[in-house]
mmCIF file of C-alpha atoms in Angstrom:
data_model
loop_
_atom_site.group_PDB
_atom_site.id
_atom_site.type_symbol
_atom_site.label_atom_id
_atom_site.label_comp_id
_atom_site.label_asym_id
_atom_site.label_seq_id
_atom_site.Cartn_x
_atom_site.Cartn_y
_atom_site.Cartn_z
ATOM 1 C CA UNK A 247 1.235 -33.494 -49.452
ATOM 2 C CA UNK A 248 -0.009 -36.635 -47.735
ATOM 3 C CA UNK A 249 -2.184 -36.316 -44.685
ATOM 4 C CA UNK A 250 -2.440 -38.592 -41.676
ATOM 5 C CA UNK A 251 -2.997 -42.161 -42.790
ATOM 6 C CA UNK A 252 -4.630 -44.835 -40.645
ATOM 7 C CA UNK A 253 -4.960 -48.536 -41.318
ATOM 8 C CA UNK A 254 -7.002 -50.570 -41.499
ATOM 9 C CA UNK A 255 -10.026 -48.347 -42.125
ATOM 10 C CA UNK A 256 -12.297 -51.079 -40.757
ATOM 11 C CA UNK A 257 -11.558 -54.001 -38.473
ATOM 12 C CA UNK A 258 -13.943 -56.674 -37.285
ATOM 13 C CA UNK A 259 -12.587 -59.000 -34.635
ATOM 14 C CA UNK A 260 -13.850 -61.607 -32.240
ATOM 15 C CA UNK A 261 -14.002 -60.919 -28.543
ATOM 16 C CA UNK A 262 -10.766 -61.949 -26.869
ATOM 17 C CA UNK A 263 -8.522 -61.430 -29.899
ATOM 18 C CA UNK A 264 -5.735 -58.842 -30.068
ATOM 19 C CA UNK A 265 -5.755 -56.026 -32.631
ATOM 20 C CA UNK A 266 -3.181 -53.533 -33.893
ATOM 21 C CA UNK A 267 -4.124 -50.176 -35.345
ATOM 22 C CA UNK A 268 -1.586 -48.190 -37.320
ATOM 23 C CA UNK A 269 -1.084 -44.453 -37.764
ATOM 24 C CA UNK A 270 1.262 -42.740 -40.226
ATOM 25 C CA UNK A 271 1.476 -39.074 -39.217
ATOM 26 C CA UNK A 272 2.364 -36.167 -41.463
ATOM 27 C CA UNK A 273 6.115 -36.142 -42.043
ATOM 28 C CA UNK A 274 7.936 -33.856 -39.634
ATOM 29 C CA UNK A 275 5.085 -33.604 -37.141
ATOM 30 C CA UNK A 276 6.439 -34.043 -33.633
ATOM 31 C CA UNK A 277 3.181 -34.530 -31.733
ATOM 32 C CA UNK A 278 0.880 -37.514 -32.145
ATOM 33 C CA UNK A 279 -2.435 -38.231 -30.406
ATOM 34 C CA UNK A 280 -4.779 -41.199 -30.241
ATOM 35 C CA UNK A 281 -8.464 -40.635 -29.494
ATOM 36 C CA UNK A 282 -11.483 -42.929 -29.321
ATOM 37 C CA UNK A 283 -14.919 -41.887 -30.558
ATOM 38 C CA UNK A 284 -18.127 -43.751 -29.892
ATOM 39 C CA UNK A 285 -20.968 -43.338 -32.387
ATOM 40 C CA UNK A 286 -21.768 -39.653 -32.822
ATOM 41 C CA UNK A 287 -20.003 -38.680 -29.619
ATOM 42 C CA UNK A 288 -17.050 -36.509 -28.740
ATOM 43 C CA UNK A 289 -13.432 -37.634 -28.692
ATOM 44 C CA UNK A 290 -11.983 -39.475 -25.701
ATOM 45 C CA UNK A 291 -8.264 -38.849 -25.195
ATOM 46 C CA UNK A 292 -6.166 -42.020 -25.062
ATOM 47 C CA UNK A 293 -2.461 -41.201 -25.372
ATOM 48 C CA UNK A 294 -0.138 -38.395 -26.510
ATOM 49 C CA UNK A 295 3.416 -38.572 -27.872
ATOM 50 C CA UNK A 296 5.628 -35.492 -28.123
ATOM 51 C CA UNK A 297 9.083 -35.857 -29.646
ATOM 52 C CA UNK A 298 11.352 -38.003 -27.501
ATOM 53 C CA UNK A 299 9.495 -37.279 -24.270
ATOM 54 C CA UNK A 300 7.746 -39.987 -22.287
ATOM 55 C CA UNK A 301 4.200 -40.359 -23.641
ATOM 56 C CA UNK A 302 1.173 -39.169 -21.665
ATOM 57 C CA UNK A 303 -0.738 -42.416 -21.188
ATOM 58 C CA UNK A 304 -3.276 -41.026 -18.752
ATOM 59 C CA UNK A 305 -6.253 -41.678 -21.054
ATOM 60 C CA UNK A 306 -5.698 -45.387 -21.691
ATOM 61 C CA UNK A 307 -8.817 -47.082 -20.256
ATOM 62 C CA UNK A 308 -7.135 -50.293 -19.088
ATOM 63 C CA UNK A 309 -3.865 -52.213 -19.211
ATOM 64 C CA UNK A 310 -5.195 -54.044 -22.283
ATOM 65 C CA UNK A 311 -4.406 -50.878 -24.231
ATOM 66 C CA UNK A 312 -0.875 -49.894 -25.212
ATOM 67 C CA UNK A 313 0.742 -47.726 -27.852
ATOM 68 C CA UNK A 314 4.171 -47.078 -29.196
ATOM 69 C CA UNK A 315 5.727 -44.666 -31.615
ATOM 70 C CA UNK A 316 8.797 -45.883 -33.428
ATOM 71 C CA UNK A 317 11.476 -43.478 -34.615
ATOM 72 C CA UNK A 318 9.272 -40.506 -33.859
ATOM 73 C CA UNK A 319 7.024 -41.369 -36.778
ATOM 74 C CA UNK A 320 4.661 -44.327 -37.175
ATOM 75 C CA UNK A 321 2.523 -45.240 -34.187
ATOM 76 C CA UNK A 322 0.720 -48.473 -33.325
ATOM 77 C CA UNK A 323 -2.166 -48.787 -30.877
ATOM 78 C CA UNK A 324 -2.582 -52.323 -29.574
ATOM 79 C CA UNK A 325 -5.658 -53.652 -27.815
ATOM 80 C CA UNK A 326 -5.261 -57.053 -26.190
ATOM 81 C CA UNK A 327 -8.108 -59.443 -25.391
ATOM 82 C CA UNK A 328 -10.658 -57.176 -27.047
ATOM 83 C CA UNK A 329 -14.063 -56.657 -25.437
ATOM 84 C CA UNK A 330 -17.324 -55.535 -27.013
ATOM 85 C CA UNK A 331 -17.070 -52.172 -25.246
ATOM 86 C CA UNK A 332 -13.870 -51.530 -27.209
ATOM 87 C CA UNK A 333 -15.984 -51.115 -30.356
ATOM 88 C CA UNK A 334 -15.524 -47.519 -31.544
ATOM 89 C CA UNK A 335 -13.698 -45.392 -34.095
ATOM 90 C CA UNK A 336 -10.069 -44.888 -33.182
ATOM 91 C CA UNK A 337 -8.687 -41.591 -34.467
ATOM 92 C CA UNK A 338 -5.057 -40.579 -34.795
ATOM 93 C CA UNK A 339 -3.906 -36.983 -35.148
ATOM 94 C CA UNK A 340 -0.570 -35.253 -35.527
ATOM 95 C CA UNK A 341 0.613 -31.676 -35.240
ATOM 96 C CA UNK A 342 3.754 -29.871 -36.294
ATOM 97 C CA UNK A 343 4.618 -28.767 -32.802
ATOM 98 C CA UNK A 344 3.042 -29.283 -29.397
ATOM 99 C CA UNK A 345 -0.578 -28.170 -29.168
ATOM 100 C CA UNK A 346 -2.684 -26.339 -28.200
ATOM 101 C CA UNK A 347 -1.770 -23.550 -30.620
ATOM 102 C CA UNK A 348 -0.729 -25.937 -33.356
ATOM 103 C CA UNK A 349 -3.771 -27.502 -35.060
ATOM 104 C CA UNK A 350 -4.307 -31.234 -35.088
ATOM 105 C CA UNK A 351 -4.505 -33.022 -38.425
ATOM 106 C CA UNK A 352 -6.646 -36.116 -38.154
ATOM 107 C CA UNK A 353 -6.756 -39.327 -40.097
ATOM 108 C CA UNK A 354 -10.101 -40.823 -41.092
ATOM 109 C CA UNK A 355 -9.952 -43.327 -38.271
ATOM 110 C CA UNK A 356 -10.173 -47.078 -37.853
ATOM 111 C CA UNK A 357 -13.659 -48.392 -37.140
ATOM 112 C CA UNK A 358 -13.253 -51.322 -34.757
ATOM 113 C CA UNK A 359 -16.106 -53.767 -34.244
ATOM 114 C CA UNK A 360 -15.748 -56.489 -31.629
ATOM 115 C CA UNK A 361 -18.249 -59.311 -32.059
ATOM 116 C CA UNK B 134 -18.516 -34.752 -16.030
ATOM 117 C CA UNK B 135 -16.601 -33.595 -19.087
ATOM 118 C CA UNK B 136 -14.018 -30.854 -18.822
ATOM 119 C CA UNK B 137 -15.594 -29.112 -21.818
ATOM 120 C CA UNK B 138 -19.388 -29.135 -21.913
ATOM 121 C CA UNK B 139 -21.043 -28.444 -25.234
ATOM 122 C CA UNK B 140 -24.660 -27.436 -25.708
ATOM 123 C CA UNK B 141 -26.951 -28.255 -27.252
ATOM 124 C CA UNK B 142 -26.076 -31.847 -28.089
ATOM 125 C CA UNK B 143 -28.216 -31.760 -31.223
ATOM 126 C CA UNK B 144 -29.630 -28.944 -33.329
ATOM 127 C CA UNK B 145 -31.936 -29.271 -36.326
ATOM 128 C CA UNK B 146 -32.774 -26.118 -38.252
ATOM 129 C CA UNK B 147 -34.006 -24.993 -41.656
ATOM 130 C CA UNK B 148 -31.717 -23.524 -44.261
ATOM 131 C CA UNK B 149 -31.366 -19.766 -43.745
ATOM 132 C CA UNK B 150 -31.816 -19.844 -39.965
ATOM 133 C CA UNK B 151 -29.135 -18.854 -37.466
ATOM 134 C CA UNK B 152 -27.690 -21.074 -34.739
ATOM 135 C CA UNK B 153 -25.326 -20.846 -31.792
ATOM 136 C CA UNK B 154 -23.293 -23.625 -30.198
ATOM 137 C CA UNK B 155 -21.770 -23.229 -26.744
ATOM 138 C CA UNK B 156 -18.636 -24.660 -25.154
ATOM 139 C CA UNK B 157 -18.267 -24.152 -21.401
ATOM 140 C CA UNK B 158 -15.816 -25.127 -18.688
ATOM 141 C CA UNK B 159 -14.869 -24.272 -15.135
ATOM 142 C CA UNK B 160 -11.193 -24.390 -16.166
ATOM 143 C CA UNK B 161 -9.135 -21.672 -17.800
ATOM 144 C CA UNK B 162 -7.659 -22.363 -21.227
ATOM 145 C CA UNK B 163 -4.765 -20.685 -23.002
ATOM 146 C CA UNK B 164 -6.709 -21.197 -26.227
ATOM 147 C CA UNK B 165 -9.674 -23.086 -27.611
ATOM 148 C CA UNK B 166 -10.092 -24.699 -30.981
ATOM 149 C CA UNK B 167 -13.229 -25.512 -32.969
ATOM 150 C CA UNK B 168 -13.392 -28.460 -35.341
ATOM 151 C CA UNK B 169 -16.046 -29.781 -37.698
ATOM 152 C CA UNK B 170 -16.385 -33.466 -38.435
ATOM 153 C CA UNK B 171 -18.333 -35.088 -41.256
ATOM 154 C CA UNK B 172 -19.366 -38.762 -41.313
ATOM 155 C CA UNK B 173 -16.516 -41.161 -42.002
ATOM 156 C CA UNK B 174 -13.856 -38.494 -41.668
ATOM 157 C CA UNK B 175 -11.648 -37.051 -38.968
ATOM 158 C CA UNK B 176 -12.331 -33.604 -37.485
ATOM 159 C CA UNK B 177 -11.015 -30.591 -39.399
ATOM 160 C CA UNK B 178 -9.892 -27.414 -37.667
ATOM 161 C CA UNK B 179 -12.077 -24.345 -38.205
ATOM 162 C CA UNK B 180 -10.433 -21.799 -35.927
ATOM 163 C CA UNK B 181 -8.271 -21.238 -32.849
ATOM 164 C CA UNK B 182 -9.147 -18.461 -30.400
ATOM 165 C CA UNK B 183 -6.380 -17.272 -28.114
ATOM 166 C CA UNK B 184 -7.191 -13.957 -26.449
ATOM 167 C CA UNK B 185 -9.961 -13.494 -23.881
ATOM 168 C CA UNK B 186 -12.843 -11.606 -25.477
ATOM 169 C CA UNK B 187 -11.573 -12.373 -28.961
ATOM 170 C CA UNK B 188 -14.036 -12.586 -31.832
ATOM 171 C CA UNK B 189 -13.076 -14.283 -35.091
ATOM 172 C CA UNK B 190 -15.139 -14.452 -38.243
ATOM 173 C CA UNK B 191 -14.869 -17.091 -40.921
ATOM 174 C CA UNK B 192 -17.401 -16.214 -43.637
ATOM 175 C CA UNK B 193 -20.786 -16.953 -42.006
ATOM 176 C CA UNK B 194 -19.211 -18.412 -38.850
ATOM 177 C CA UNK B 195 -18.414 -16.212 -35.828
ATOM 178 C CA UNK B 196 -16.345 -17.547 -32.951
ATOM 179 C CA UNK B 197 -16.033 -15.887 -29.569
ATOM 180 C CA UNK B 198 -13.702 -16.618 -26.663
ATOM 181 C CA UNK B 199 -14.996 -15.603 -23.241
ATOM 182 C CA UNK B 200 -13.278 -12.819 -21.321
ATOM 183 C CA UNK B 201 -12.238 -15.273 -18.603
ATOM 184 C CA UNK B 202 -11.061 -17.831 -21.196
ATOM 185 C CA UNK B 203 -13.352 -20.508 -19.799
ATOM 186 C CA UNK B 204 -15.943 -20.605 -22.556
ATOM 187 C CA UNK B 205 -16.479 -20.109 -26.247
ATOM 188 C CA UNK B 206 -19.323 -19.929 -28.724
ATOM 189 C CA UNK B 207 -19.829 -20.576 -32.403
ATOM 190 C CA UNK B 208 -22.555 -18.677 -34.260
ATOM 191 C CA UNK B 209 -23.591 -19.553 -37.795
ATOM 192 C CA UNK B 210 -25.571 -17.007 -39.775
ATOM 193 C CA UNK B 211 -27.940 -18.091 -42.542
ATOM 194 C CA UNK B 212 -27.054 -21.763 -42.192
ATOM 195 C CA UNK B 213 -26.731 -23.890 -45.316
ATOM 196 C CA UNK B 214 -27.017 -27.678 -45.738
ATOM 197 C CA UNK B 215 -23.235 -27.758 -46.182
ATOM 198 C CA UNK B 216 -22.896 -26.641 -42.558
ATOM 199 C CA UNK B 217 -24.301 -29.981 -41.417
ATOM 200 C CA UNK B 218 -21.846 -31.888 -39.248
ATOM 201 C CA UNK B 219 -20.521 -32.529 -35.757
ATOM 202 C CA UNK B 220 -18.981 -29.427 -34.198
ATOM 203 C CA UNK B 221 -16.344 -30.015 -31.536
ATOM 204 C CA UNK B 222 -14.528 -27.621 -29.250
ATOM 205 C CA UNK B 223 -11.118 -28.562 -27.868
ATOM 206 C CA UNK B 224 -8.534 -27.103 -25.562
ATOM 207 C CA UNK B 225 -5.774 -27.801 -23.089
ATOM 208 C CA UNK B 226 -6.402 -26.434 -19.585
ATOM 209 C CA UNK B 227 -3.534 -24.387 -18.232
ATOM 210 C CA UNK B 228 -2.742 -27.087 -15.675
ATOM 211 C CA UNK B 229 -2.827 -29.972 -18.153
ATOM 212 C CA UNK B 230 0.120 -29.187 -20.382
ATOM 213 C CA UNK B 231 -0.465 -30.247 -23.971
ATOM 214 C CA UNK B 232 -3.183 -32.816 -23.340
ATOM 215 C CA UNK B 233 -5.846 -31.606 -25.753
ATOM 216 C CA UNK B 234 -9.352 -32.392 -24.490
ATOM 217 C CA UNK B 235 -12.489 -32.377 -26.628
ATOM 218 C CA UNK B 236 -16.061 -31.538 -25.750
ATOM 219 C CA UNK B 237 -18.884 -33.995 -26.368
ATOM 220 C CA UNK B 238 -19.811 -32.320 -29.639
ATOM 221 C CA UNK B 239 -22.906 -30.675 -31.095
ATOM 222 C CA UNK B 240 -24.536 -32.395 -34.017
ATOM 223 C CA UNK B 241 -25.992 -29.820 -36.431
ATOM 224 C CA UNK B 242 -28.465 -30.727 -39.149
ATOM 225 C CA UNK B 243 -29.444 -28.043 -41.648
ATOM 226 C CA UNK B 244 -32.434 -29.054 -43.705
ATOM 227 C CA UNK B 245 -32.955 -27.605 -47.183
#
């Protein structure tokens, strides 16, 4: 079966432009996470969606960041007025039920470069 | 300060040697997970430990969950170049619901 799909795989944008990153989770998975990973570092939690519950947005670094999940499936992470410090790999993961016992299945990420 | 502290940050060893990676916290976790990540890919789950004091073995990899459920370790016996990667521990503290937090990672390089 298909895994978690993220697009684009690479995105280069100019400082100040807006970007949208897309995540297609595994079908039927109720939980969806977004993380950010700087080069060779650990994962920084951004936002968590679980079913129809209000998302946990506590990891979003500023109000330039927002995310939505439509119909309990596809999710979009939007970064407005991008800054150079936004450059990182953005990883999406889904799980069948709410973690922590249920493993996360990750996509290969979107590498964002802000010039 | 990260909720989950991993040590060491980087480990370079020769093929055939053993290594241990540590994951420590001051918080209590209902469970901890270990993932391995290779360049250009997302992390892949290796194991979940649930019970305090639990030891799980996955071929040459041994995972241990501390008695107090605040720490975990990963031991690799007779490391091979295929073990090279970024090892990440992750967990949700009891007070944090389902917000899964990751450690900073340990980069392991096994040289042939």
